[in-house]
């Protein structure tokens, strides 16, 4: 068999539906196996509860009117 007759034979083999199906199936299986082997479960995230700090209310206004009002002379 010379190399000129070898090229159409390769073309017929590669275009056969069984070869295409097996190739696609093997790519899928290898990809799935690679995913399973390299899978790492993410560590659980522990969320801390936020502590709500209540601000102290502002001091009540002074009852002395002398301190707030300007002095009249």
Short mmCIF file of N, CA, C and O in Angstrom, two decimals:
data_model
loop_
_atom_site.label_atom_id
_atom_site.label_comp_id
_atom_site.label_asym_id
_atom_site.label_seq_id
_atom_site.Cartn_x
_atom_site.Cartn_y
_atom_site.Cartn_z
N UNK A 1 0.85 -1.17 0.00
CA UNK A 1 0.00 0.00 0.00
C UNK A 1 0.90 1.23 0.00
O UNK A 1 1.73 1.42 0.87
N UNK A 2 0.72 2.06 -0.96
CA UNK A 2 1.53 3.28 -1.03
C UNK A 2 0.86 4.41 -0.26
O UNK A 2 -0.30 4.32 0.16
N UNK A 3 1.55 5.50 -0.07
CA UNK A 3 1.05 6.59 0.76
C UNK A 3 -0.11 7.34 0.12
O UNK A 3 -0.91 7.95 0.82
N UNK A 4 -0.25 7.25 -1.19
CA UNK A 4 -1.36 7.93 -1.87
C UNK A 4 -2.68 7.24 -1.53
O UNK A 4 -3.70 7.90 -1.33
N UNK A 5 -2.71 5.94 -1.42
CA UNK A 5 -3.92 5.20 -1.08
C UNK A 5 -4.18 5.21 0.42
O UNK A 5 -5.29 4.91 0.86
N UNK A 6 -3.21 5.59 1.20
CA UNK A 6 -3.33 5.58 2.65
C UNK A 6 -4.16 6.77 3.15
O UNK A 6 -4.90 6.65 4.12
N UNK A 7 -4.08 7.90 2.47
CA UNK A 7 -4.80 9.11 2.89
C UNK A 7 -6.32 8.93 2.79
O UNK A 7 -7.03 9.27 3.74
N UNK A 8 -6.90 8.41 1.72
CA UNK A 8 -8.36 8.20 1.70
C UNK A 8 -8.82 7.19 2.76
O UNK A 8 -9.92 7.34 3.32
N UNK A 9 -7.99 6.20 3.06
CA UNK A 9 -8.34 5.23 4.10
C UNK A 9 -8.43 5.91 5.47
O UNK A 9 -9.37 5.68 6.23
N UNK A 10 -7.49 6.78 5.78
CA UNK A 10 -7.50 7.51 7.05
C UNK A 10 -8.73 8.42 7.11
O UNK A 10 -9.39 8.52 8.15
N UNK A 11 -9.06 9.05 5.98
CA UNK A 11 -10.24 9.93 5.93
C UNK A 11 -11.52 9.14 6.20
O UNK A 11 -12.39 9.60 6.93
N UNK A 12 -11.64 7.94 5.65
CA UNK A 12 -12.82 7.11 5.88
C UNK A 12 -12.91 6.65 7.33
O UNK A 12 -14.00 6.62 7.91
N UNK A 13 -11.79 6.32 7.91
CA UNK A 13 -11.79 5.86 9.30
C UNK A 13 -12.17 7.00 10.24
O UNK A 13 -12.99 6.83 11.15
N UNK A 14 -11.61 8.18 10.03
CA UNK A 14 -11.89 9.31 10.91
C UNK A 14 -13.30 9.87 10.74
O UNK A 14 -13.84 10.48 11.65
N UNK A 15 -13.92 9.68 9.60
CA UNK A 15 -15.27 10.19 9.38
C UNK A 15 -16.34 9.18 9.74
O UNK A 15 -17.53 9.47 9.61
N UNK A 16 -15.97 7.99 10.20
CA UNK A 16 -16.95 6.98 10.61
C UNK A 16 -17.64 7.44 11.89
O UNK A 16 -17.01 7.97 12.81
N UNK A 17 -18.96 7.24 11.99
CA UNK A 17 -19.72 7.74 13.14
C UNK A 17 -19.31 7.05 14.43
O UNK A 17 -19.37 7.65 15.51
N UNK A 18 -18.88 5.82 14.38
CA UNK A 18 -18.46 5.11 15.59
C UNK A 18 -17.18 5.70 16.17
O UNK A 18 -17.03 5.84 17.38
N UNK A 19 -16.26 6.06 15.29
CA UNK A 19 -15.00 6.66 15.75
C UNK A 19 -15.28 8.03 16.37
O UNK A 19 -14.73 8.38 17.42
N UNK A 20 -16.14 8.80 15.75
CA UNK A 20 -16.49 10.13 16.28
C UNK A 20 -17.19 9.99 17.62
O UNK A 20 -16.87 10.71 18.58
N UNK A 21 -18.14 9.06 17.74
CA UNK A 21 -18.87 8.84 18.98
C UNK A 21 -17.92 8.42 20.10
O UNK A 21 -17.99 8.94 21.23
N UNK A 22 -17.04 7.48 19.84
CA UNK A 22 -16.09 7.00 20.86
C UNK A 22 -15.14 8.12 21.28
O UNK A 22 -14.82 8.27 22.47
N UNK A 23 -14.72 8.95 20.33
CA UNK A 23 -13.82 10.06 20.65
C UNK A 23 -14.50 11.07 21.57
O UNK A 23 -13.92 11.51 22.57
N UNK A 24 -15.74 11.42 21.25
CA UNK A 24 -16.48 12.37 22.10
C UNK A 24 -16.73 11.76 23.47
O UNK A 24 -16.58 12.45 24.50
N UNK A 25 -17.08 10.49 23.53
CA UNK A 25 -17.32 9.82 24.81
C UNK A 25 -16.05 9.79 25.65
O UNK A 25 -16.09 10.02 26.87
N UNK A 26 -14.93 9.50 25.04
CA UNK A 26 -13.67 9.44 25.79
C UNK A 26 -13.27 10.83 26.31
O UNK A 26 -12.75 10.94 27.42
N UNK A 27 -13.49 11.87 25.52
CA UNK A 27 -13.18 13.23 25.99
C UNK A 27 -14.05 13.56 27.20
O UNK A 27 -13.57 14.12 28.19
N UNK A 28 -15.33 13.19 27.15
CA UNK A 28 -16.23 13.43 28.28
C UNK A 28 -15.78 12.65 29.51
O UNK A 28 -15.74 13.19 30.62
N UNK A 29 -15.44 11.40 29.35
CA UNK A 29 -15.03 10.57 30.49
C UNK A 29 -13.73 11.07 31.10
O UNK A 29 -13.59 11.12 32.33
N UNK A 30 -12.78 11.45 30.27
CA UNK A 30 -11.51 11.95 30.79
C UNK A 30 -11.73 13.27 31.52
O UNK A 30 -11.14 13.52 32.58
N UNK A 31 -12.58 14.14 30.97
CA UNK A 31 -12.87 15.41 31.64
C UNK A 31 -13.54 15.18 32.99
O UNK A 31 -13.22 15.85 33.98
N UNK A 32 -14.48 14.25 33.03
CA UNK A 32 -15.15 13.93 34.29
C UNK A 32 -14.17 13.35 35.30
O UNK A 32 -14.19 13.71 36.49
N UNK A 33 -13.30 12.47 34.87
CA UNK A 33 -12.31 11.88 35.78
C UNK A 33 -11.35 12.94 36.30
O UNK A 33 -11.00 12.94 37.49
N UNK A 34 -10.94 13.86 35.44
CA UNK A 34 -10.05 14.94 35.87
C UNK A 34 -10.75 15.83 36.90
O UNK A 34 -10.12 16.24 37.89
N UNK A 35 -12.03 16.10 36.71
CA UNK A 35 -12.78 16.90 37.66
C UNK A 35 -12.88 16.19 39.01
O UNK A 35 -12.70 16.81 40.06
N UNK A 36 -13.16 14.91 39.00
CA UNK A 36 -13.32 14.16 40.24
C UNK A 36 -12.00 14.09 41.00
O UNK A 36 -11.96 14.23 42.23
N UNK A 37 -10.91 13.89 40.29
CA UNK A 37 -9.61 13.77 40.94
C UNK A 37 -9.17 15.10 41.54
O UNK A 37 -8.62 15.15 42.64
N UNK A 38 -9.44 16.21 40.86
CA UNK A 38 -8.96 17.51 41.33
C UNK A 38 -9.97 18.25 42.18
O UNK A 38 -9.72 19.37 42.59
N UNK A 39 -11.11 17.64 42.50
CA UNK A 39 -12.15 18.31 43.27
C UNK A 39 -11.71 18.48 44.71
O UNK A 39 -11.25 17.56 45.35
N UNK A 40 -11.84 19.69 45.20
CA UNK A 40 -11.55 19.98 46.60
C UNK A 40 -12.77 20.70 47.16
O UNK A 40 -13.21 21.71 46.63
N UNK A 41 -13.27 20.17 48.26
CA UNK A 41 -14.43 20.80 48.87
C UNK A 41 -13.99 22.08 49.57
O UNK A 41 -12.98 22.10 50.28
N UNK A 42 -14.73 23.13 49.35
CA UNK A 42 -14.39 24.41 49.96
C UNK A 42 -14.65 24.33 51.46
O UNK A 42 -15.64 23.74 51.88
N UNK A 43 -13.78 24.91 52.26
CA UNK A 43 -14.01 24.88 53.71
C UNK A 43 -15.25 25.69 54.06
O UNK A 43 -15.57 26.69 53.42
N UNK A 44 -15.94 25.24 55.08
CA UNK A 44 -17.16 25.92 55.51
C UNK A 44 -16.80 27.28 56.08
O UNK A 44 -15.84 27.43 56.85
N UNK A 45 -17.55 28.27 55.70
CA UNK A 45 -17.31 29.62 56.17
C UNK A 45 -18.10 29.83 57.45
O UNK A 45 -19.32 29.69 57.47
N UNK A 46 -17.38 30.14 58.51
CA UNK A 46 -18.03 30.39 59.79
C UNK A 46 -18.25 31.90 59.89
O UNK A 46 -17.30 32.68 59.95
N UNK A 47 -19.50 32.25 59.89
CA UNK A 47 -19.82 33.67 59.97
C UNK A 47 -20.06 34.05 61.43
O UNK A 47 -20.82 33.41 62.14
N UNK A 48 -19.40 35.11 61.82
CA UNK A 48 -19.56 35.59 63.19
C UNK A 48 -20.75 36.54 63.23
O UNK A 48 -20.96 37.32 62.31
N UNK A 49 -21.49 36.45 64.32
CA UNK A 49 -22.61 37.36 64.48
C UNK A 49 -22.07 38.75 64.80
O UNK A 49 -21.14 38.90 65.58
N UNK A 50 -22.66 39.72 64.17
CA UNK A 50 -22.23 41.09 64.43
C UNK A 50 -22.82 41.56 65.75
O UNK A 50 -24.00 41.38 66.02
N UNK A 51 -21.99 42.18 66.53
CA UNK A 51 -22.43 42.71 67.81
C UNK A 51 -22.90 44.13 67.57
O UNK A 51 -22.16 44.97 67.07
N UNK A 52 -24.14 44.40 67.92
CA UNK A 52 -24.70 45.73 67.73
C UNK A 52 -24.41 46.55 68.98
O UNK A 52 -24.84 46.20 70.08
N UNK A 53 -23.66 47.60 68.79
CA UNK A 53 -23.32 48.48 69.91
C UNK A 53 -24.27 49.65 69.86
O UNK A 53 -24.30 50.41 68.89
N UNK A 54 -25.05 49.76 70.91
CA UNK A 54 -25.99 50.87 70.98
C UNK A 54 -25.26 52.11 71.47
O UNK A 54 -24.53 52.07 72.46
N UNK A 55 -25.49 53.21 70.75
CA UNK A 55 -24.86 54.47 71.16
C UNK A 55 -25.66 55.05 72.32
O UNK A 55 -26.88 54.93 72.37
N UNK A 56 -24.93 55.69 73.21
CA UNK A 56 -25.58 56.32 74.35
C UNK A 56 -26.39 57.51 73.85
O UNK A 56 -25.94 58.23 72.96
N UNK A 57 -27.58 57.71 74.38
CA UNK A 57 -28.36 58.86 73.93
C UNK A 57 -27.67 60.15 74.32
O UNK A 57 -26.93 60.20 75.30
N UNK A 58 -27.88 61.19 73.55
CA UNK A 58 -27.21 62.45 73.89
C UNK A 58 -27.73 62.97 75.23
O UNK A 58 -28.87 62.71 75.61
N UNK A 59 -26.88 63.65 75.96
CA UNK A 59 -27.31 64.13 77.29
C UNK A 59 -28.47 65.12 77.13
O UNK A 59 -28.53 65.86 76.16
N UNK A 60 -29.38 65.10 78.07
CA UNK A 60 -30.51 66.03 77.99
C UNK A 60 -30.02 67.47 78.12
O UNK A 60 -29.00 67.73 78.76
N UNK A 61 -30.71 68.39 77.49
CA UNK A 61 -30.26 69.79 77.58
C UNK A 61 -30.35 70.30 79.02
O UNK A 61 -31.20 69.86 79.80
N UNK A 62 -29.47 71.18 79.34
CA UNK A 62 -29.43 71.73 80.70
C UNK A 62 -30.68 72.56 80.94
O UNK A 62 -31.18 73.25 80.06
N UNK A 63 -31.17 72.50 82.18
CA UNK A 63 -32.39 73.22 82.50
C UNK A 63 -32.12 74.68 82.86
O UNK A 63 -33.02 75.49 82.93
N UNK A 64 -30.88 74.97 83.09
CA UNK A 64 -30.56 76.36 83.44
C UNK A 64 -30.65 77.22 82.19
O UNK A 64 -29.95 76.99 81.21
N UNK A 65 -31.46 78.20 82.21
CA UNK A 65 -31.62 79.09 81.07
C UNK A 65 -30.48 80.09 81.01
O UNK A 65 -30.20 80.66 79.99
N UNK A 66 -29.81 80.30 82.14
CA UNK A 66 -28.72 81.26 82.18
C UNK A 66 -27.54 80.79 81.34
O UNK A 66 -26.85 81.60 80.75
N UNK A 67 -27.28 79.50 81.33
CA UNK A 67 -26.13 78.99 80.59
C UNK A 67 -26.33 79.09 79.09
O UNK A 67 -25.39 79.33 78.35
N UNK A 68 -27.54 78.95 78.65
CA UNK A 68 -27.79 78.92 77.22
C UNK A 68 -28.01 80.31 76.63
O UNK A 68 -27.61 80.59 75.52
N UNK A 69 -28.64 81.14 77.35
CA UNK A 69 -28.96 82.50 76.84
C UNK A 69 -27.76 83.41 77.06
O UNK A 69 -27.07 83.32 78.07
N UNK A 70 -27.51 84.31 76.10
CA UNK A 70 -26.43 85.27 76.32
C UNK A 70 -26.79 86.25 77.45
O UNK A 70 -27.95 86.59 77.66
N UNK A 71 -25.79 86.66 78.14
CA UNK A 71 -26.02 87.58 79.26
C UNK A 71 -26.36 88.97 78.74
O UNK A 71 -25.69 89.46 77.85
N UNK A 72 -27.39 89.54 79.32
CA UNK A 72 -27.80 90.90 78.90
C UNK A 72 -27.27 91.88 79.93
O UNK A 72 -27.38 91.72 81.12
N UNK A 73 -26.73 92.95 79.44
CA UNK A 73 -26.20 93.95 80.35
C UNK A 73 -26.81 95.27 80.14
O UNK A 73 -27.29 95.77 79.26
#
